[in-house]
PDB file of C-alpha atoms in Angstrom:
ATOM      1  CA  UNK A   1      -0.009  -0.455   0.018  1.00 73.00           C
ATOM      2  CA  UNK A   2       0.898   3.354  -0.509  1.00 83.00           C
ATOM      3  CA  UNK A   3       0.232   6.129   2.416  1.00 89.00           C
ATOM      4  CA  UNK A   4       0.941   9.708   2.400  1.00 92.00           C
ATOM      5  CA  UNK A   5       1.152  12.234   4.785  1.00 92.00           C
ATOM      6  CA  UNK A   6      -1.980  13.701   4.407  1.00 94.00           C
ATOM      7  CA  UNK A   7      -3.279  10.030   5.167  1.00 94.00           C
ATOM      8  CA  UNK A   8      -1.681  10.386   8.031  1.00 94.00           C
ATOM      9  CA  UNK A   9      -2.905  13.565   8.824  1.00 94.00           C
ATOM     10  CA  UNK A  10      -6.787  12.934   8.370  1.00 94.00           C
ATOM     11  CA  UNK A  11      -6.068  10.070  11.106  1.00 94.00           C
ATOM     12  CA  UNK A  12      -5.025  12.439  13.266  1.00 93.00           C
ATOM     13  CA  UNK A  13      -1.075  12.115  13.744  1.00 95.00           C
ATOM     14  CA  UNK A  14       1.199  15.126  13.194  1.00 95.00           C
ATOM     15  CA  UNK A  15       3.559  14.803  10.886  1.00 96.00           C
ATOM     16  CA  UNK A  16       6.558  15.670  13.912  1.00 96.00           C
ATOM     17  CA  UNK A  17       4.747  11.632  14.611  1.00 96.00           C
ATOM     18  CA  UNK A  18       6.439   9.803  11.459  1.00 96.00           C
ATOM     19  CA  UNK A  19       9.324  11.823  11.690  1.00 97.00           C
ATOM     20  CA  UNK A  20       9.778  10.548  15.577  1.00 97.00           C
ATOM     21  CA  UNK A  21       8.602   6.848  14.008  1.00 97.00           C
ATOM     22  CA  UNK A  22      11.094   7.263  11.498  1.00 96.00           C
ATOM     23  CA  UNK A  23      14.137   8.618  13.398  1.00 97.00           C
ATOM     24  CA  UNK A  24      12.980   4.899  15.695  1.00 96.00           C
ATOM     25  CA  UNK A  25      14.828   3.252  12.901  1.00 95.00           C
ATOM     26  CA  UNK A  26      18.063   3.071  11.055  1.00 95.00           C
ATOM     27  CA  UNK A  27      18.011   4.233   7.775  1.00 93.00           C
ATOM     28  CA  UNK A  28      20.308   1.403   6.100  1.00 94.00           C
ATOM     29  CA  UNK A  29      16.918  -1.001   7.668  1.00 95.00           C
ATOM     30  CA  UNK A  30      13.340  -1.945   6.198  1.00 94.00           C
ATOM     31  CA  UNK A  31      11.166   0.667   8.260  1.00 92.00           C
ATOM     32  CA  UNK A  32       7.947  -1.767   9.192  1.00 93.00           C
ATOM     33  CA  UNK A  33       5.006   0.566   8.943  1.00 94.00           C
ATOM     34  CA  UNK A  34       2.408  -0.090  10.629  1.00 94.00           C
ATOM     35  CA  UNK A  35      -0.802   2.148  12.833  1.00 95.00           C
ATOM     36  CA  UNK A  36       0.601   0.826  16.012  1.00 97.00           C
ATOM     37  CA  UNK A  37       3.891   1.305  15.313  1.00 96.00           C
ATOM     38  CA  UNK A  38       2.834   4.818  14.859  1.00 96.00           C
ATOM     39  CA  UNK A  39       0.700   4.938  17.680  1.00 97.00           C
ATOM     40  CA  UNK A  40       3.701   4.157  19.627  1.00 97.00           C
ATOM     41  CA  UNK A  41       6.107   6.685  18.036  1.00 97.00           C
ATOM     42  CA  UNK A  42       2.512   9.128  18.962  1.00 96.00           C
ATOM     43  CA  UNK A  43       3.237   7.825  22.350  1.00 96.00           C
ATOM     44  CA  UNK A  44       7.170   8.280  23.074  1.00 97.00           C
ATOM     45  CA  UNK A  45       6.803  11.894  21.487  1.00 96.00           C
ATOM     46  CA  UNK A  46       3.736  13.144  23.482  1.00 93.00           C
ATOM     47  CA  UNK A  47       5.816  12.300  26.466  1.00 93.00           C
ATOM     48  CA  UNK A  48       8.831  13.628  25.700  1.00 95.00           C
ATOM     49  CA  UNK A  49       6.957  17.055  24.876  1.00 93.00           C
ATOM     50  CA  UNK A  50       5.319  16.266  28.497  1.00 89.00           C
ATOM     51  CA  UNK A  51       9.521  16.222  30.125  1.00 91.00           C
ATOM     52  CA  UNK A  52      10.770  19.421  28.250  1.00 91.00           C
ATOM     53  CA  UNK A  53       7.861  21.690  29.340  1.00 88.00           C
ATOM     54  CA  UNK A  54       8.006  19.982  32.526  1.00 86.00           C
ATOM     55  CA  UNK A  55      11.345  20.986  32.810  1.00 87.00           C
ATOM     56  CA  UNK A  56      12.315  24.319  34.509  1.00 72.00           C
ATOM     57  CA  UNK A  57      15.188  26.518  33.764  1.00 72.00           C
ATOM     58  CA  UNK A  58      16.153  26.742  36.860  1.00 71.00           C
ATOM     59  CA  UNK A  59      19.662  26.822  38.607  1.00 70.00           C
ATOM     60  CA  UNK A  60      23.228  26.403  36.926  1.00 74.00           C
ATOM     61  CA  UNK A  61      24.449  24.792  33.521  1.00 75.00           C
ATOM     62  CA  UNK A  62      27.522  22.749  34.012  1.00 79.00           C
ATOM     63  CA  UNK A  63      29.463  22.271  30.557  1.00 83.00           C
ATOM     64  CA  UNK A  64      30.680  19.550  31.792  1.00 83.00           C
ATOM     65  CA  UNK A  65      27.892  17.293  32.357  1.00 81.00           C
ATOM     66  CA  UNK A  66      26.778  18.240  28.966  1.00 92.00           C
ATOM     67  CA  UNK A  67      30.327  17.080  27.141  1.00 94.00           C
ATOM     68  CA  UNK A  68      29.458  13.623  28.039  1.00 93.00           C
ATOM     69  CA  UNK A  69      25.854  13.273  26.858  1.00 96.00           C
ATOM     70  CA  UNK A  70      27.030  15.369  23.621  1.00 96.00           C
ATOM     71  CA  UNK A  71      29.560  13.686  23.253  1.00 96.00           C
ATOM     72  CA  UNK A  72      27.440  10.640  22.998  1.00 96.00           C
ATOM     73  CA  UNK A  73      24.693  11.627  21.039  1.00 97.00           C
ATOM     74  CA  UNK A  74      27.297  13.483  18.335  1.00 97.00           C
ATOM     75  CA  UNK A  75      29.425   9.993  18.222  1.00 97.00           C
ATOM     76  CA  UNK A  76      26.084   8.251  17.646  1.00 97.00           C
ATOM     77  CA  UNK A  77      24.866  10.590  14.911  1.00 97.00           C
ATOM     78  CA  UNK A  78      28.050  10.501  13.567  1.00 97.00           C
ATOM     79  CA  UNK A  79      28.376   6.942  13.826  1.00 96.00           C
ATOM     80  CA  UNK A  80      26.099   6.484   9.987  1.00 96.00           C
ATOM     81  CA  UNK A  81      23.504   8.077  11.430  1.00 95.00           C
ATOM     82  CA  UNK A  82      22.380   6.226  13.969  1.00 97.00           C
ATOM     83  CA  UNK A  83      19.212   7.788  15.071  1.00 97.00           C
ATOM     84  CA  UNK A  84      17.727   4.958  17.283  1.00 97.00           C
ATOM     85  CA  UNK A  85      21.254   5.303  19.624  1.00 97.00           C
ATOM     86  CA  UNK A  86      20.935   9.060  19.349  1.00 97.00           C
ATOM     87  CA  UNK A  87      17.136   8.934  21.071  1.00 97.00           C
ATOM     88  CA  UNK A  88      18.056   6.354  23.766  1.00 97.00           C
ATOM     89  CA  UNK A  89      20.724   8.809  24.496  1.00 97.00           C
ATOM     90  CA  UNK A  90      18.452  11.283  24.517  1.00 97.00           C
ATOM     91  CA  UNK A  91      16.036   9.353  27.042  1.00 97.00           C
ATOM     92  CA  UNK A  92      19.412   8.660  29.044  1.00 96.00           C
ATOM     93  CA  UNK A  93      19.584  12.412  29.904  1.00 95.00           C
ATOM     94  CA  UNK A  94      16.036  13.033  30.874  1.00 95.00           C
ATOM     95  CA  UNK A  95      16.121   9.604  33.437  1.00 95.00           C
ATOM     96  CA  UNK A  96      19.596  10.948  34.751  1.00 92.00           C
ATOM     97  CA  UNK A  97      18.931  12.455  37.795  1.00 89.00           C
ATOM     98  CA  UNK A  98      22.437  14.315  38.804  1.00 88.00           C
ATOM     99  CA  UNK A  99      22.031  16.437  35.784  1.00 89.00           C
ATOM    100  CA  UNK A 100      20.377  19.622  36.498  1.00 89.00           C
ATOM    101  CA  UNK A 101      16.701  20.319  34.841  1.00 89.00           C
ATOM    102  CA  UNK A 102      18.242  24.255  32.782  1.00 90.00           C
ATOM    103  CA  UNK A 103      20.841  21.219  31.587  1.00 92.00           C
ATOM    104  CA  UNK A 104      18.535  18.856  30.552  1.00 93.00           C
ATOM    105  CA  UNK A 105      16.255  21.230  28.438  1.00 92.00           C
ATOM    106  CA  UNK A 106      19.578  22.809  27.100  1.00 91.00           C
ATOM    107  CA  UNK A 107      21.381  19.306  25.398  1.00 94.00           C
ATOM    108  CA  UNK A 108      17.678  18.700  24.366  1.00 95.00           C
ATOM    109  CA  UNK A 109      17.910  21.764  21.932  1.00 93.00           C
ATOM    110  CA  UNK A 110      20.729  21.407  21.349  1.00 94.00           C
ATOM    111  CA  UNK A 111      19.619  17.315  20.044  1.00 97.00           C
ATOM    112  CA  UNK A 112      16.821  19.097  18.503  1.00 96.00           C
ATOM    113  CA  UNK A 113      18.646  20.757  16.072  1.00 96.00           C
ATOM    114  CA  UNK A 114      19.350  17.371  14.553  1.00 96.00           C
ATOM    115  CA  UNK A 115      16.490  15.512  15.240  1.00 96.00           C
ATOM    116  CA  UNK A 116      13.477  18.264  14.080  1.00 95.00           C
ATOM    117  CA  UNK A 117      11.041  17.118  16.355  1.00 96.00           C
ATOM    118  CA  UNK A 118      10.335  21.054  17.437  1.00 92.00           C
ATOM    119  CA  UNK A 119      11.424  21.339  21.387  1.00 92.00           C
ATOM    120  CA  UNK A 120      11.697  24.834  21.050  1.00 87.00           C
ATOM    121  CA  UNK A 121       8.137  25.386  20.236  1.00 80.00           C
ATOM    122  CA  UNK A 122       6.558  23.725  22.260  1.00 79.00           C
ATOM    123  CA  UNK A 123       3.943  25.825  24.899  1.00 73.00           C
ATOM    124  CA  UNK A 124       1.512  24.973  27.143  1.00 67.00           C
ATOM    125  CA  UNK A 125      -2.205  24.166  26.720  1.00 63.00           C
ATOM    126  CA  UNK A 126      -3.878  25.834  28.164  1.00 64.00           C
ATOM    127  CA  UNK A 127      -6.772  23.301  29.080  1.00 68.00           C
ATOM    128  CA  UNK A 128     -10.400  24.166  29.673  1.00 80.00           C
ATOM    129  CA  UNK A 129     -11.767  22.036  31.820  1.00 85.00           C
ATOM    130  CA  UNK A 130     -15.773  21.654  31.103  1.00 88.00           C
ATOM    131  CA  UNK A 131     -17.351  22.508  34.532  1.00 89.00           C
ATOM    132  CA  UNK A 132     -18.860  18.399  34.761  1.00 92.00           C
ATOM    133  CA  UNK A 133     -15.588  17.383  34.590  1.00 90.00           C
ATOM    134  CA  UNK A 134     -14.508  19.412  37.447  1.00 91.00           C
ATOM    135  CA  UNK A 135     -17.477  18.986  39.052  1.00 93.00           C
ATOM    136  CA  UNK A 136     -16.792  15.264  39.169  1.00 93.00           C
ATOM    137  CA  UNK A 137     -13.040  15.611  40.006  1.00 92.00           C
ATOM    138  CA  UNK A 138     -14.232  17.503  43.422  1.00 92.00           C
ATOM    139  CA  UNK A 139     -16.829  14.550  44.636  1.00 93.00           C
ATOM    140  CA  UNK A 140     -13.618  11.816  43.171  1.00 94.00           C
ATOM    141  CA  UNK A 141     -11.920  13.951  46.052  1.00 92.00           C
ATOM    142  CA  UNK A 142     -13.750  13.760  48.362  1.00 93.00           C
ATOM    143  CA  UNK A 143     -14.352  10.155  48.167  1.00 93.00           C
ATOM    144  CA  UNK A 144     -11.054   9.437  48.639  1.00 92.00           C
ATOM    145  CA  UNK A 145     -11.138  11.244  51.470  1.00 92.00           C
ATOM    146  CA  UNK A 146     -13.606   9.213  52.574  1.00 94.00           C
ATOM    147  CA  UNK A 147     -11.837   6.116  51.390  1.00 93.00           C
ATOM    148  CA  UNK A 148     -14.696   5.240  49.396  1.00 94.00           C
ATOM    149  CA  UNK A 149     -12.358   3.547  46.705  1.00 94.00           C
ATOM    150  CA  UNK A 150     -15.320   2.191  44.855  1.00 95.00           C
ATOM    151  CA  UNK A 151     -17.007   5.720  43.721  1.00 94.00           C
ATOM    152  CA  UNK A 152     -13.678   6.949  43.565  1.00 92.00           C
ATOM    153  CA  UNK A 153     -13.047   4.728  40.558  1.00 94.00           C
ATOM    154  CA  UNK A 154     -16.204   5.116  39.530  1.00 94.00           C
ATOM    155  CA  UNK A 155     -16.148   8.460  38.922  1.00 94.00           C
ATOM    156  CA  UNK A 156     -12.453   8.323  37.462  1.00 93.00           C
ATOM    157  CA  UNK A 157     -14.516   5.805  35.064  1.00 93.00           C
ATOM    158  CA  UNK A 158     -16.675   8.706  34.423  1.00 92.00           C
ATOM    159  CA  UNK A 159     -14.499  11.251  33.731  1.00 92.00           C
ATOM    160  CA  UNK A 160     -12.412   8.754  31.270  1.00 91.00           C
ATOM    161  CA  UNK A 161     -15.818   8.996  29.408  1.00 91.00           C
ATOM    162  CA  UNK A 162     -15.395  12.404  28.681  1.00 90.00           C
ATOM    163  CA  UNK A 163     -12.179  12.084  27.480  1.00 88.00           C
ATOM    164  CA  UNK A 164     -10.336  13.356  30.750  1.00 89.00           C
ATOM    165  CA  UNK A 165      -8.091  11.922  33.177  1.00 89.00           C
ATOM    166  CA  UNK A 166      -7.745  13.174  36.366  1.00 90.00           C
ATOM    167  CA  UNK A 167      -4.412  11.986  38.321  1.00 87.00           C
ATOM    168  CA  UNK A 168      -4.339  11.957  42.452  1.00 86.00           C
ATOM    169  CA  UNK A 169      -1.178  15.096  43.453  1.00 82.00           C
ATOM    170  CA  UNK A 170      -0.176  16.184  46.937  1.00 81.00           C
ATOM    171  CA  UNK A 171      -2.467  19.326  46.801  1.00 80.00           C
ATOM    172  CA  UNK A 172      -5.670  16.920  45.327  1.00 85.00           C
ATOM    173  CA  UNK A 173      -5.781  15.871  41.918  1.00 87.00           C
ATOM    174  CA  UNK A 174      -5.278  17.185  38.759  1.00 84.00           C
ATOM    175  CA  UNK A 175      -6.756  16.624  34.874  1.00 85.00           C
ATOM    176  CA  UNK A 176      -5.034  16.535  32.121  1.00 82.00           C
ATOM    177  CA  UNK A 177      -6.637  15.412  28.056  1.00 79.00           C
ATOM    178  CA  UNK A 178      -6.826  11.610  27.393  1.00 74.00           C
TER     179      UNK A 178
END
């Protein structure tokens, strides 16, 4: 079959989802396309975007700490354009607790100059949550405080049916679009 980018867009995929999907396979190997694999790439890119938006730019940047990862990334890219390994380095940076958020952010933007995932252009979306969803989340919080776990689970499902996900935090809850 022949699939164009416009078909993928019609199916709800962002062109950058497809780019991430392609980066996950070395260019000399066959690219095994499936919508399930593209879904996985979309989920990974979404997770990456969320992580980048969570990073604070506070603290001081350390050229020494960045040097290690920048060197590994550069080596992988220079090794016959090994983008799957370069992506692995990017995820290593995000998981490394010894690297400050400022360093992580700086490194990711440097990596993105090669990967082209538009990490610099990310902006937090101001999510408009319907009052019905907020009301259900408040009811769920009350149910949790009263240790009525069954009702809390039922309310979570109702929220999910409306297209939102509720997560628990120290302050209470947070609501995200599914």
